[in-house]
PDB file of C-alpha atoms in Angstrom:
ATOM      1  CA  UNK F   1       2.987 -43.537 -24.114  1.00 81.00           C
ATOM      2  CA  UNK F   2       5.158 -46.065 -25.680  1.00 85.00           C
ATOM      3  CA  UNK F   3       3.995 -48.718 -22.769  1.00 87.00           C
ATOM      4  CA  UNK F   4       1.750 -51.168 -22.104  1.00 90.00           C
ATOM      5  CA  UNK F   5      -1.307 -50.788 -20.141  1.00 90.00           C
ATOM      6  CA  UNK F   6      -4.289 -53.355 -18.754  1.00 91.00           C
ATOM      7  CA  UNK F   7      -7.196 -51.187 -19.828  1.00 88.00           C
ATOM      8  CA  UNK F   8      -8.343 -51.055 -16.023  1.00 88.00           C
ATOM      9  CA  UNK F   9      -4.946 -49.315 -15.107  1.00 90.00           C
ATOM     10  CA  UNK F  10      -5.397 -46.831 -17.866  1.00 92.00           C
ATOM     11  CA  UNK F  11      -6.422 -44.179 -15.387  1.00 93.00           C
ATOM     12  CA  UNK F  12      -6.324 -40.522 -15.006  1.00 92.00           C
ATOM     13  CA  UNK F  13      -3.584 -39.521 -12.584  1.00 92.00           C
ATOM     14  CA  UNK F  14      -5.442 -36.529 -11.180  1.00 90.00           C
ATOM     15  CA  UNK F  15      -8.921 -37.981 -10.776  1.00 92.00           C
ATOM     16  CA  UNK F  16      -7.974 -41.706 -11.296  1.00 93.00           C
ATOM     17  CA  UNK F  17     -10.607 -42.835 -13.184  1.00 93.00           C
ATOM     18  CA  UNK F  18     -10.494 -44.590 -16.252  1.00 92.00           C
ATOM     19  CA  UNK F  19      -9.169 -42.917 -19.559  1.00 90.00           C
ATOM     20  CA  UNK F  20     -12.097 -43.716 -22.430  1.00 88.00           C
ATOM     21  CA  UNK F  21     -11.193 -42.016 -25.673  1.00 84.00           C
ATOM     22  CA  UNK F  22      -8.906 -38.960 -25.721  1.00 82.00           C
ATOM     23  CA  UNK F  23      -5.926 -37.705 -22.877  1.00 83.00           C
ATOM     24  CA  UNK F  24      -2.905 -35.966 -23.028  1.00 79.00           C
ATOM     25  CA  UNK F  25      -0.289 -36.869 -21.055  1.00 79.00           C
ATOM     26  CA  UNK F  26       2.140 -34.673 -18.652  1.00 76.00           C
ATOM     27  CA  UNK F  27       5.772 -35.607 -17.170  1.00 77.00           C
ATOM     28  CA  UNK F  28       5.048 -39.853 -17.220  1.00 83.00           C
ATOM     29  CA  UNK F  29       1.363 -39.892 -16.477  1.00 87.00           C
ATOM     30  CA  UNK F  30      -1.825 -39.975 -18.596  1.00 88.00           C
ATOM     31  CA  UNK F  31      -4.619 -37.338 -18.048  1.00 87.00           C
ATOM     32  CA  UNK F  32      -8.057 -36.878 -18.653  1.00 88.00           C
ATOM     33  CA  UNK F  33      -8.010 -33.697 -21.176  1.00 80.00           C
ATOM     34  CA  UNK F  34     -10.440 -31.319 -19.059  1.00 83.00           C
ATOM     35  CA  UNK F  35      -8.488 -32.409 -15.725  1.00 88.00           C
ATOM     36  CA  UNK F  36      -5.080 -31.752 -17.153  1.00 81.00           C
ATOM     37  CA  UNK F  37      -6.265 -27.988 -18.188  1.00 78.00           C
ATOM     38  CA  UNK F  38      -7.609 -27.975 -14.773  1.00 82.00           C
ATOM     39  CA  UNK F  39      -4.228 -28.666 -13.302  1.00 84.00           C
ATOM     40  CA  UNK F  40      -1.756 -26.452 -15.430  1.00 81.00           C
ATOM     41  CA  UNK F  41      -3.647 -24.113 -17.198  1.00 82.00           C
ATOM     42  CA  UNK F  42      -4.395 -21.187 -15.374  1.00 84.00           C
ATOM     43  CA  UNK F  43      -7.454 -19.411 -14.830  1.00 88.00           C
ATOM     44  CA  UNK F  44      -8.025 -15.596 -14.447  1.00 92.00           C
ATOM     45  CA  UNK F  45      -8.520 -14.865 -10.747  1.00 91.00           C
ATOM     46  CA  UNK F  46     -11.455 -11.517 -11.977  1.00 92.00           C
ATOM     47  CA  UNK F  47     -13.122 -14.373 -14.139  1.00 93.00           C
ATOM     48  CA  UNK F  48     -12.313 -17.392 -13.079  1.00 90.00           C
ATOM     49  CA  UNK F  49     -12.077 -18.676 -16.933  1.00 89.00           C
ATOM     50  CA  UNK F  50      -9.013 -20.035 -18.342  1.00 87.00           C
ATOM     51  CA  UNK F  51      -6.411 -17.441 -19.343  1.00 86.00           C
ATOM     52  CA  UNK F  52      -5.866 -17.029 -23.089  1.00 85.00           C
ATOM     53  CA  UNK F  53      -3.134 -18.643 -25.167  1.00 72.00           C
ATOM     54  CA  UNK F  54      -1.550 -16.345 -27.460  1.00 75.00           C
ATOM     55  CA  UNK F  55       1.472 -17.811 -29.678  1.00 67.00           C
ATOM     56  CA  UNK F  56       1.693 -20.609 -27.639  1.00 56.00           C
ATOM     57  CA  UNK F  57       1.955 -18.785 -24.620  1.00 65.00           C
ATOM     58  CA  UNK F  58      -0.448 -18.355 -21.859  1.00 73.00           C
ATOM     59  CA  UNK F  59      -1.836 -14.582 -21.982  1.00 82.00           C
ATOM     60  CA  UNK F  60      -2.033 -12.851 -18.553  1.00 86.00           C
ATOM     61  CA  UNK F  61      -1.945  -9.648 -16.356  1.00 86.00           C
ATOM     62  CA  UNK F  62       0.170 -10.074 -13.137  1.00 85.00           C
ATOM     63  CA  UNK F  63      -0.748  -7.618  -9.630  1.00 81.00           C
ATOM     64  CA  UNK F  64       2.623  -7.577  -8.116  1.00 78.00           C
ATOM     65  CA  UNK F  65       3.530  -8.781  -4.515  1.00 89.00           C
ATOM     66  CA  UNK F  66      -0.489 -10.406  -5.084  1.00 91.00           C
ATOM     67  CA  UNK F  67       0.343 -12.503  -7.644  1.00 87.00           C
ATOM     68  CA  UNK F  68      -2.896 -11.957  -9.002  1.00 89.00           C
ATOM     69  CA  UNK F  69      -3.650 -13.365 -12.425  1.00 90.00           C
ATOM     70  CA  UNK F  70      -6.150 -11.878 -14.748  1.00 92.00           C
ATOM     71  CA  UNK F  71      -7.075 -11.935 -18.067  1.00 92.00           C
ATOM     72  CA  UNK F  72      -5.250  -9.194 -20.347  1.00 90.00           C
ATOM     73  CA  UNK F  73      -9.013  -7.725 -21.611  1.00 91.00           C
ATOM     74  CA  UNK F  74      -9.369  -7.054 -17.356  1.00 90.00           C
ATOM     75  CA  UNK F  75      -7.033  -3.602 -18.048  1.00 85.00           C
ATOM     76  CA  UNK F  76      -9.714  -2.229 -20.450  1.00 87.00           C
ATOM     77  CA  UNK F  77     -13.121  -3.840 -19.552  1.00 86.00           C
ATOM     78  CA  UNK F  78     -13.951  -1.608 -16.956  1.00 83.00           C
ATOM     79  CA  UNK F  79     -13.367  -4.029 -14.215  1.00 88.00           C
ATOM     80  CA  UNK F  80     -11.977  -2.427 -10.854  1.00 87.00           C
ATOM     81  CA  UNK F  81      -9.489  -2.526  -9.066  1.00 89.00           C
ATOM     82  CA  UNK F  82      -9.217  -1.543  -4.816  1.00 93.00           C
ATOM     83  CA  UNK F  83      -7.185   1.911  -4.129  1.00 92.00           C
ATOM     84  CA  UNK F  84      -5.675   0.388  -1.215  1.00 93.00           C
ATOM     85  CA  UNK F  85      -4.566  -2.552  -2.157  1.00 93.00           C
ATOM     86  CA  UNK F  86      -4.692  -2.482  -6.134  1.00 91.00           C
ATOM     87  CA  UNK F  87      -6.368  -6.067  -6.382  1.00 92.00           C
ATOM     88  CA  UNK F  88      -8.411  -6.039  -9.097  1.00 90.00           C
ATOM     89  CA  UNK F  89     -11.921  -7.424  -7.799  1.00 89.00           C
ATOM     90  CA  UNK F  90     -13.213 -10.593  -8.947  1.00 91.00           C
ATOM     91  CA  UNK F  91     -16.589 -10.344 -10.953  1.00 88.00           C
ATOM     92  CA  UNK F  92     -19.247 -10.386  -8.140  1.00 86.00           C
ATOM     93  CA  UNK F  93     -17.646  -9.263  -5.612  1.00 88.00           C
ATOM     94  CA  UNK F  94     -18.856  -6.571  -3.453  1.00 89.00           C
ATOM     95  CA  UNK F  95     -16.793  -3.719  -2.720  1.00 90.00           C
ATOM     96  CA  UNK F  96     -17.223   0.359  -1.050  1.00 89.00           C
ATOM     97  CA  UNK F  97     -17.796   2.930  -3.898  1.00 90.00           C
ATOM     98  CA  UNK F  98     -16.492   6.123  -2.019  1.00 87.00           C
ATOM     99  CA  UNK F  99     -16.354   7.912  -5.291  1.00 83.00           C
ATOM    100  CA  UNK F 100     -15.749   7.236  -8.927  1.00 76.00           C
ATOM    101  CA  UNK F 101     -11.970   7.249  -7.859  1.00 80.00           C
ATOM    102  CA  UNK F 102     -12.421   5.122  -4.768  1.00 89.00           C
ATOM    103  CA  UNK F 103     -13.515   1.962  -4.623  1.00 92.00           C
ATOM    104  CA  UNK F 104     -12.184  -0.563  -1.698  1.00 93.00           C
ATOM    105  CA  UNK F 105     -12.493  -3.908  -1.558  1.00 93.00           C
ATOM    106  CA  UNK F 106     -13.689  -5.781   1.619  1.00 93.00           C
ATOM    107  CA  UNK F 107     -11.142  -7.136   3.209  1.00 93.00           C
ATOM    108  CA  UNK F 108      -9.210  -3.656   3.058  1.00 94.00           C
ATOM    109  CA  UNK F 109     -12.806  -1.963   4.131  1.00 93.00           C
ATOM    110  CA  UNK F 110     -12.757  -4.072   7.316  1.00 92.00           C
ATOM    111  CA  UNK F 111     -10.329  -1.666   9.167  1.00 92.00           C
ATOM    112  CA  UNK F 112     -10.978   1.172   6.818  1.00 93.00           C
ATOM    113  CA  UNK F 113     -11.281   4.707   8.898  1.00 94.00           C
ATOM    114  CA  UNK F 114     -13.955   6.645   7.518  1.00 93.00           C
ATOM    115  CA  UNK F 115     -13.781  10.126   9.663  1.00 91.00           C
ATOM    116  CA  UNK F 116     -11.207  12.374  11.405  1.00 91.00           C
ATOM    117  CA  UNK F 117     -13.014  11.545  14.646  1.00 92.00           C
ATOM    118  CA  UNK F 118     -12.228   7.470  14.258  1.00 93.00           C
ATOM    119  CA  UNK F 119      -8.831   8.550  13.371  1.00 94.00           C
ATOM    120  CA  UNK F 120      -7.964  10.642  16.623  1.00 93.00           C
ATOM    121  CA  UNK F 121      -6.865   7.543  18.411  1.00 93.00           C
ATOM    122  CA  UNK F 122      -4.213   6.360  15.470  1.00 95.00           C
ATOM    123  CA  UNK F 123      -3.010  10.391  15.140  1.00 94.00           C
ATOM    124  CA  UNK F 124      -2.461  10.133  19.066  1.00 93.00           C
ATOM    125  CA  UNK F 125      -0.036   7.075  18.593  1.00 94.00           C
ATOM    126  CA  UNK F 126       1.822   8.834  15.758  1.00 95.00           C
ATOM    127  CA  UNK F 127       2.530  11.922  17.791  1.00 94.00           C
ATOM    128  CA  UNK F 128       3.838   9.437  20.634  1.00 94.00           C
ATOM    129  CA  UNK F 129       6.083   8.089  17.845  1.00 95.00           C
ATOM    130  CA  UNK F 130       7.544  11.151  16.288  1.00 96.00           C
ATOM    131  CA  UNK F 131       7.981  12.403  20.547  1.00 94.00           C
ATOM    132  CA  UNK F 132       9.747   8.929  20.460  1.00 94.00           C
ATOM    133  CA  UNK F 133      12.551  10.079  17.514  1.00 95.00           C
ATOM    134  CA  UNK F 134      12.477  13.584  19.951  1.00 94.00           C
ATOM    135  CA  UNK F 135      10.066  15.210  16.864  1.00 94.00           C
ATOM    136  CA  UNK F 136       8.190  16.259  19.166  1.00 89.00           C
ATOM    137  CA  UNK F 137       4.713  18.486  17.729  1.00 89.00           C
ATOM    138  CA  UNK F 138       2.343  21.251  19.114  1.00 87.00           C
ATOM    139  CA  UNK F 139      -1.168  20.124  18.592  1.00 80.00           C
ATOM    140  CA  UNK F 140      -2.101  23.196  18.117  1.00 87.00           C
ATOM    141  CA  UNK F 141      -0.425  23.625  15.309  1.00 91.00           C
ATOM    142  CA  UNK F 142      -1.882  21.058  12.950  1.00 92.00           C
ATOM    143  CA  UNK F 143      -5.069  19.977  12.247  1.00 92.00           C
ATOM    144  CA  UNK F 144      -6.003  16.483  10.820  1.00 94.00           C
ATOM    145  CA  UNK F 145      -8.896  15.852   8.378  1.00 93.00           C
ATOM    146  CA  UNK F 146      -9.998  12.887   6.367  1.00 95.00           C
ATOM    147  CA  UNK F 147     -11.723  13.528   3.166  1.00 92.00           C
ATOM    148  CA  UNK F 148     -13.171  12.960   0.207  1.00 91.00           C
ATOM    149  CA  UNK F 149     -11.334  12.203  -2.956  1.00 88.00           C
ATOM    150  CA  UNK F 150     -12.934  15.930  -4.318  1.00 87.00           C
ATOM    151  CA  UNK F 151     -12.326  18.060  -1.824  1.00 87.00           C
ATOM    152  CA  UNK F 152      -8.313  16.295  -1.121  1.00 86.00           C
ATOM    153  CA  UNK F 153      -7.645  17.072  -5.016  1.00 83.00           C
ATOM    154  CA  UNK F 154      -9.286  20.293  -5.500  1.00 82.00           C
ATOM    155  CA  UNK F 155      -6.240  21.395  -2.757  1.00 79.00           C
ATOM    156  CA  UNK F 156      -3.440  19.544  -5.318  1.00 75.00           C
ATOM    157  CA  UNK F 157      -1.877  22.111  -6.828  1.00 67.00           C
ATOM    158  CA  UNK F 158       1.285  19.969  -7.865  1.00 59.00           C
ATOM    159  CA  UNK F 159       3.445  17.462  -6.401  1.00 57.00           C
ATOM    160  CA  UNK F 160       6.450  16.586  -7.949  1.00 57.00           C
ATOM    161  CA  UNK F 161       6.463  13.199 -10.360  1.00 59.00           C
ATOM    162  CA  UNK F 162       3.306  11.996  -8.665  1.00 65.00           C
ATOM    163  CA  UNK F 163       0.153  11.930 -10.481  1.00 69.00           C
ATOM    164  CA  UNK F 164      -2.627  13.736  -8.878  1.00 70.00           C
ATOM    165  CA  UNK F 165      -5.688  10.428  -9.066  1.00 72.00           C
ATOM    166  CA  UNK F 166      -2.941   8.457  -6.850  1.00 79.00           C
ATOM    167  CA  UNK F 167      -2.219  11.336  -3.962  1.00 87.00           C
ATOM    168  CA  UNK F 168      -3.903   9.840  -0.933  1.00 90.00           C
ATOM    169  CA  UNK F 169      -2.469  12.552   1.504  1.00 91.00           C
ATOM    170  CA  UNK F 170      -1.795  16.405   1.532  1.00 91.00           C
ATOM    171  CA  UNK F 171      -0.107  19.426   3.511  1.00 92.00           C
ATOM    172  CA  UNK F 172      -0.450  22.437   3.213  1.00 90.00           C
ATOM    173  CA  UNK F 173       0.480  25.491   4.612  1.00 88.00           C
ATOM    174  CA  UNK F 174      -2.201  27.625   5.859  1.00 86.00           C
ATOM    175  CA  UNK F 175      -1.425  31.507   5.002  1.00 83.00           C
ATOM    176  CA  UNK F 176      -1.532  34.679   7.538  1.00 81.00           C
ATOM    177  CA  UNK F 177      -4.378  35.555   6.365  1.00 78.00           C
ATOM    178  CA  UNK F 178      -6.422  32.789   6.615  1.00 75.00           C
ATOM    179  CA  UNK F 179      -5.564  31.694  10.172  1.00 76.00           C
ATOM    180  CA  UNK F 180      -6.768  34.647  11.268  1.00 78.00           C
ATOM    181  CA  UNK F 181      -9.968  34.723   9.202  1.00 76.00           C
ATOM    182  CA  UNK F 182     -10.776  31.180  10.085  1.00 74.00           C
ATOM    183  CA  UNK F 183      -9.033  30.422  13.130  1.00 81.00           C
ATOM    184  CA  UNK F 184      -7.158  27.491  11.152  1.00 85.00           C
ATOM    185  CA  UNK F 185      -3.620  26.304  12.303  1.00 88.00           C
ATOM    186  CA  UNK F 186       0.074  26.969  10.202  1.00 90.00           C
ATOM    187  CA  UNK F 187      -0.897  23.856   8.518  1.00 92.00           C
ATOM    188  CA  UNK F 188      -3.597  21.113   7.865  1.00 93.00           C
ATOM    189  CA  UNK F 189      -3.168  17.878   7.014  1.00 94.00           C
ATOM    190  CA  UNK F 190      -5.834  16.018   4.207  1.00 95.00           C
ATOM    191  CA  UNK F 191      -5.618  12.169   4.048  1.00 95.00           C
ATOM    192  CA  UNK F 192      -7.920  10.508   1.991  1.00 94.00           C
ATOM    193  CA  UNK F 193     -10.805   8.391   4.240  1.00 94.00           C
ATOM    194  CA  UNK F 194     -11.911   5.182   3.511  1.00 93.00           C
ATOM    195  CA  UNK F 195      -8.425   4.136   3.757  1.00 95.00           C
ATOM    196  CA  UNK F 196      -6.981   0.836   5.590  1.00 95.00           C
ATOM    197  CA  UNK F 197      -5.830   2.206   9.193  1.00 95.00           C
ATOM    198  CA  UNK F 198      -2.035   0.857   8.374  1.00 96.00           C
ATOM    199  CA  UNK F 199      -2.194   2.834   5.033  1.00 96.00           C
ATOM    200  CA  UNK F 200      -3.908   5.743   6.501  1.00 96.00           C
ATOM    201  CA  UNK F 201      -1.189   5.609   9.249  1.00 97.00           C
ATOM    202  CA  UNK F 202       1.695   5.617   6.547  1.00 97.00           C
ATOM    203  CA  UNK F 203      -0.155   9.234   4.782  1.00 96.00           C
ATOM    204  CA  UNK F 204      -0.131  11.210   7.862  1.00 97.00           C
ATOM    205  CA  UNK F 205       3.114   9.818   9.117  1.00 97.00           C
ATOM    206  CA  UNK F 206       4.808  10.705   5.836  1.00 97.00           C
ATOM    207  CA  UNK F 207       2.462  14.325   5.709  1.00 96.00           C
ATOM    208  CA  UNK F 208       3.403  15.773   9.196  1.00 96.00           C
ATOM    209  CA  UNK F 209       7.223  15.017   8.135  1.00 96.00           C
ATOM    210  CA  UNK F 210       6.632  17.288   5.931  1.00 95.00           C
ATOM    211  CA  UNK F 211       5.145  19.777   8.815  1.00 95.00           C
ATOM    212  CA  UNK F 212       7.553  19.037  10.688  1.00 96.00           C
ATOM    213  CA  UNK F 213      10.434  20.372   8.462  1.00 95.00           C
ATOM    214  CA  UNK F 214       8.448  23.509   7.663  1.00 94.00           C
ATOM    215  CA  UNK F 215       7.856  24.140  11.554  1.00 93.00           C
ATOM    216  CA  UNK F 216      11.497  23.294  12.444  1.00 93.00           C
ATOM    217  CA  UNK F 217      12.757  25.882   9.353  1.00 91.00           C
ATOM    218  CA  UNK F 218      14.170  23.735   7.109  1.00 92.00           C
ATOM    219  CA  UNK F 219      14.777  25.460   3.809  1.00 85.00           C
ATOM    220  CA  UNK F 220      13.015  24.700   0.516  1.00 89.00           C
ATOM    221  CA  UNK F 221      14.685  21.196   0.619  1.00 93.00           C
ATOM    222  CA  UNK F 222      15.315  19.495  -3.130  1.00 93.00           C
ATOM    223  CA  UNK F 223      12.214  17.230  -3.968  1.00 92.00           C
ATOM    224  CA  UNK F 224      13.827  14.084  -3.643  1.00 94.00           C
ATOM    225  CA  UNK F 225      15.754  14.799  -0.412  1.00 96.00           C
ATOM    226  CA  UNK F 226      12.638  15.963   1.056  1.00 95.00           C
ATOM    227  CA  UNK F 227       9.706  13.183  -0.151  1.00 94.00           C
ATOM    228  CA  UNK F 228      13.062  11.018   0.541  1.00 96.00           C
ATOM    229  CA  UNK F 229      13.604  11.660   4.530  1.00 97.00           C
ATOM    230  CA  UNK F 230       9.827  11.603   4.730  1.00 96.00           C
ATOM    231  CA  UNK F 231       9.106   7.868   3.141  1.00 96.00           C
ATOM    232  CA  UNK F 232      12.229   7.134   5.421  1.00 97.00           C
ATOM    233  CA  UNK F 233       9.960   7.979   8.877  1.00 97.00           C
ATOM    234  CA  UNK F 234       6.165   5.936   6.974  1.00 97.00           C
ATOM    235  CA  UNK F 235       9.175   3.242   6.095  1.00 97.00           C
ATOM    236  CA  UNK F 236      10.119   3.417  10.141  1.00 97.00           C
ATOM    237  CA  UNK F 237       6.873   3.736  11.903  1.00 97.00           C
ATOM    238  CA  UNK F 238       5.600   0.520   9.519  1.00 96.00           C
ATOM    239  CA  UNK F 239       8.466  -1.365  10.802  1.00 94.00           C
ATOM    240  CA  UNK F 240       7.262  -0.602  14.220  1.00 93.00           C
ATOM    241  CA  UNK F 241       3.765  -0.837  13.637  1.00 91.00           C
ATOM    242  CA  UNK F 242       3.661  -4.447  11.764  1.00 89.00           C
ATOM    243  CA  UNK F 243       5.806  -5.590  14.808  1.00 86.00           C
ATOM    244  CA  UNK F 244       3.763  -4.422  17.474  1.00 79.00           C
ATOM    245  CA  UNK F 245       0.450  -5.957  15.759  1.00 61.00           C
ATOM    246  CA  UNK F 246       2.364  -8.897  15.765  1.00 54.00           C
ATOM    247  CA  UNK F 247       0.891 -10.319  19.528  1.00 47.00           C
ATOM    248  CA  UNK F 248      -1.594  -8.955  21.651  1.00 40.00           C
ATOM    249  CA  UNK F 249       1.101  -8.044  24.686  1.00 40.00           C
ATOM    250  CA  UNK F 250       3.825  -6.151  22.033  1.00 41.00           C
ATOM    251  CA  UNK F 251       4.189  -2.574  23.094  1.00 38.00           C
ATOM    252  CA  UNK F 252       6.041  -0.205  21.215  1.00 38.00           C
ATOM    253  CA  UNK F 253       6.106   3.720  20.928  1.00 37.00           C
ATOM    254  CA  UNK F 254       3.172   3.967  18.435  1.00 37.00           C
ATOM    255  CA  UNK F 255       1.166   1.532  18.889  1.00 37.00           C
ATOM    256  CA  UNK F 256      -1.659   0.868  22.061  1.00 36.00           C
ATOM    257  CA  UNK F 257      -4.392  -1.791  22.448  1.00 34.00           C
ATOM    258  CA  UNK F 258      -7.002   0.899  21.741  1.00 34.00           C
ATOM    259  CA  UNK F 259      -5.729   2.891  18.972  1.00 36.00           C
ATOM    260  CA  UNK F 260      -8.520   1.876  16.548  1.00 38.00           C
ATOM    261  CA  UNK F 261     -11.325  -0.869  16.253  1.00 37.00           C
ATOM    262  CA  UNK F 262      -9.447  -2.882  14.081  1.00 38.00           C
ATOM    263  CA  UNK F 263      -6.231  -3.326  16.891  1.00 48.00           C
ATOM    264  CA  UNK F 264      -7.815  -5.863  19.600  1.00 45.00           C
ATOM    265  CA  UNK F 265      -5.261  -8.333  19.703  1.00 54.00           C
ATOM    266  CA  UNK F 266      -3.310  -9.799  17.167  1.00 69.00           C
ATOM    267  CA  UNK F 267      -3.691  -8.710  13.564  1.00 76.00           C
ATOM    268  CA  UNK F 268      -5.552 -10.617  10.766  1.00 85.00           C
ATOM    269  CA  UNK F 269      -3.801 -12.742   8.186  1.00 89.00           C
ATOM    270  CA  UNK F 270      -5.320 -10.574   5.889  1.00 92.00           C
ATOM    271  CA  UNK F 271      -3.541  -6.633   7.453  1.00 92.00           C
ATOM    272  CA  UNK F 272      -0.218  -8.860   7.916  1.00 92.00           C
ATOM    273  CA  UNK F 273      -0.213  -9.377   4.466  1.00 94.00           C
ATOM    274  CA  UNK F 274      -0.756  -5.995   3.528  1.00 95.00           C
ATOM    275  CA  UNK F 275       1.602  -4.216   6.125  1.00 94.00           C
ATOM    276  CA  UNK F 276       4.234  -6.263   3.952  1.00 95.00           C
ATOM    277  CA  UNK F 277       2.404  -5.095   0.863  1.00 95.00           C
ATOM    278  CA  UNK F 278       2.629  -1.586   1.655  1.00 95.00           C
ATOM    279  CA  UNK F 279       6.387  -2.637   2.987  1.00 95.00           C
ATOM    280  CA  UNK F 280       6.954  -3.615  -0.539  1.00 94.00           C
ATOM    281  CA  UNK F 281       5.769  -0.290  -1.962  1.00 92.00           C
ATOM    282  CA  UNK F 282       8.295   1.505  -0.018  1.00 94.00           C
ATOM    283  CA  UNK F 283      10.608   0.044  -1.221  1.00 94.00           C
ATOM    284  CA  UNK F 284       9.772  -0.486  -4.502  1.00 92.00           C
ATOM    285  CA  UNK F 285       8.914   3.511  -5.406  1.00 86.00           C
ATOM    286  CA  UNK F 286       7.667   3.441  -9.295  1.00 86.00           C
ATOM    287  CA  UNK F 287       8.794   7.126  -9.271  1.00 88.00           C
ATOM    288  CA  UNK F 288      11.998   8.327  -9.491  1.00 90.00           C
ATOM    289  CA  UNK F 289      11.760  11.359  -7.273  1.00 92.00           C
ATOM    290  CA  UNK F 290      10.051   9.107  -4.072  1.00 93.00           C
ATOM    291  CA  UNK F 291      12.116   5.689  -5.112  1.00 93.00           C
ATOM    292  CA  UNK F 292      15.671   7.742  -5.371  1.00 94.00           C
ATOM    293  CA  UNK F 293      14.830   9.947  -2.239  1.00 95.00           C
ATOM    294  CA  UNK F 294      14.021   6.718  -0.367  1.00 96.00           C
ATOM    295  CA  UNK F 295      17.003   4.709  -1.173  1.00 96.00           C
ATOM    296  CA  UNK F 296      19.576   7.558  -0.713  1.00 96.00           C
ATOM    297  CA  UNK F 297      17.868   8.684   3.114  1.00 97.00           C
ATOM    298  CA  UNK F 298      17.514   4.717   4.089  1.00 97.00           C
ATOM    299  CA  UNK F 299      21.314   4.289   3.673  1.00 96.00           C
ATOM    300  CA  UNK F 300      21.923   7.362   5.057  1.00 97.00           C
ATOM    301  CA  UNK F 301      19.675   7.387   8.278  1.00 96.00           C
ATOM    302  CA  UNK F 302      21.279   3.088   8.628  1.00 96.00           C
ATOM    303  CA  UNK F 303      24.928   4.719   8.549  1.00 96.00           C
ATOM    304  CA  UNK F 304      24.493   7.940  10.706  1.00 96.00           C
ATOM    305  CA  UNK F 305      21.429   7.826  12.016  1.00 96.00           C
ATOM    306  CA  UNK F 306      18.458   9.943  11.480  1.00 96.00           C
ATOM    307  CA  UNK F 307      19.138  12.855  14.028  1.00 96.00           C
ATOM    308  CA  UNK F 308      22.494  13.260  12.287  1.00 96.00           C
ATOM    309  CA  UNK F 309      20.776  13.141   8.671  1.00 97.00           C
ATOM    310  CA  UNK F 310      18.412  15.426   9.847  1.00 96.00           C
ATOM    311  CA  UNK F 311      21.174  17.968  11.191  1.00 96.00           C
ATOM    312  CA  UNK F 312      23.062  17.319   7.481  1.00 96.00           C
ATOM    313  CA  UNK F 313      19.533  18.039   5.408  1.00 96.00           C
ATOM    314  CA  UNK F 314      19.035  21.332   7.372  1.00 94.00           C
ATOM    315  CA  UNK F 315      22.766  22.435   7.156  1.00 94.00           C
ATOM    316  CA  UNK F 316      23.094  21.469   3.457  1.00 94.00           C
ATOM    317  CA  UNK F 317      19.906  20.188   1.362  1.00 94.00           C
ATOM    318  CA  UNK F 318      20.772  17.009   1.378  1.00 95.00           C
ATOM    319  CA  UNK F 319      21.558  13.601   2.431  1.00 95.00           C
ATOM    320  CA  UNK F 320      25.100  12.825   3.549  1.00 94.00           C
ATOM    321  CA  UNK F 321      26.801  10.370   1.342  1.00 90.00           C
TER     322      UNK F 321
END
C-alpha cells in the first residue's frame, strides 16, 4: 500500500485481526478479502448469497420503496412475492398462501382481514369518513363482501388500464332483476380477503367512491376522471388514517379504538411503514389512467376543494383546470 508497517500493526480494518497473506484495500485501509467482501459486496435479501457481478458491476433487482435487493434469477425461479407489500419472500420464510395468485407475508398477515364480519368495524369507520365529507350512504344500498381471488376474478369484465391479476376490489351494479330475484342491494362491492387492514380500507374507499358516483347519478365519466377521483378519496382517507394511528389518543372521523384487532394502541413499526408504502403507490401509479387521473384530481381538490370539484365533474365530466 506504499507504506511501511510493523507486522503487528498490519491488521484488518474491519475485524482488527492480523492480516497474513493476501489482502485487499478499500480507501486507505487494509482488509481481509472476506471482510472486504462482507462489508462492500451486497447480499441478496432472498437467498442471502452475494449478488452476481456482470460486466464489472453488481447485478441485482430492487423492490421500489422497500430497497429490497435480490439476484435477477429470482424473478424467474419461482420465488414468491407478497401480494400486499410486493416484497420477495426470503428462502425458508413462512407465508400464507390464499391461492395460486395471492400469497401474504407474515408481517402483512398480522393485520389482515379474512372475512366480511372482521371487516365490519373498518367499514363503519369508512362510512363515517364519507359522512364527514357530507357524502352520506344508505347502508341498505350497498353490500360489502370479502371474497377469495377466484370469486373476485369471476366477476371482472374489464377494468380499463389495469391488469386483472392485480385487481383487489370491484364495484358491481346489480340489475333490477337480480335485486328482486335475489334480494340484492343496488350495489355489491367485492374486496379480496386476506389483505392488511390499511390496504383493505383503501380498496373499500376506492370502490365506494365508484358507488357514490353512481348513486348520485353522475353520467358515465371518462375513466381517467372517475378512477382519478376514486384514488383521490383513497389518498385522503389514508392521510387521516395514518395520522390517527400515530398516537393511541388521536381521534379522527374514520378511526376508533375498536376498529380492528390491529388498532389497539399505536401502530406497529411495520404497519406505519406499510402505510407510507401505500401512500407512495398512490402517488406513483404505474398505470396511465390512474396516474394521470390522480395527478389532475389531487391538484384540483387542493386548489378548489372536494365539493367544488365534484360539482364541476357532474356538470362537465372533467376536472376543473
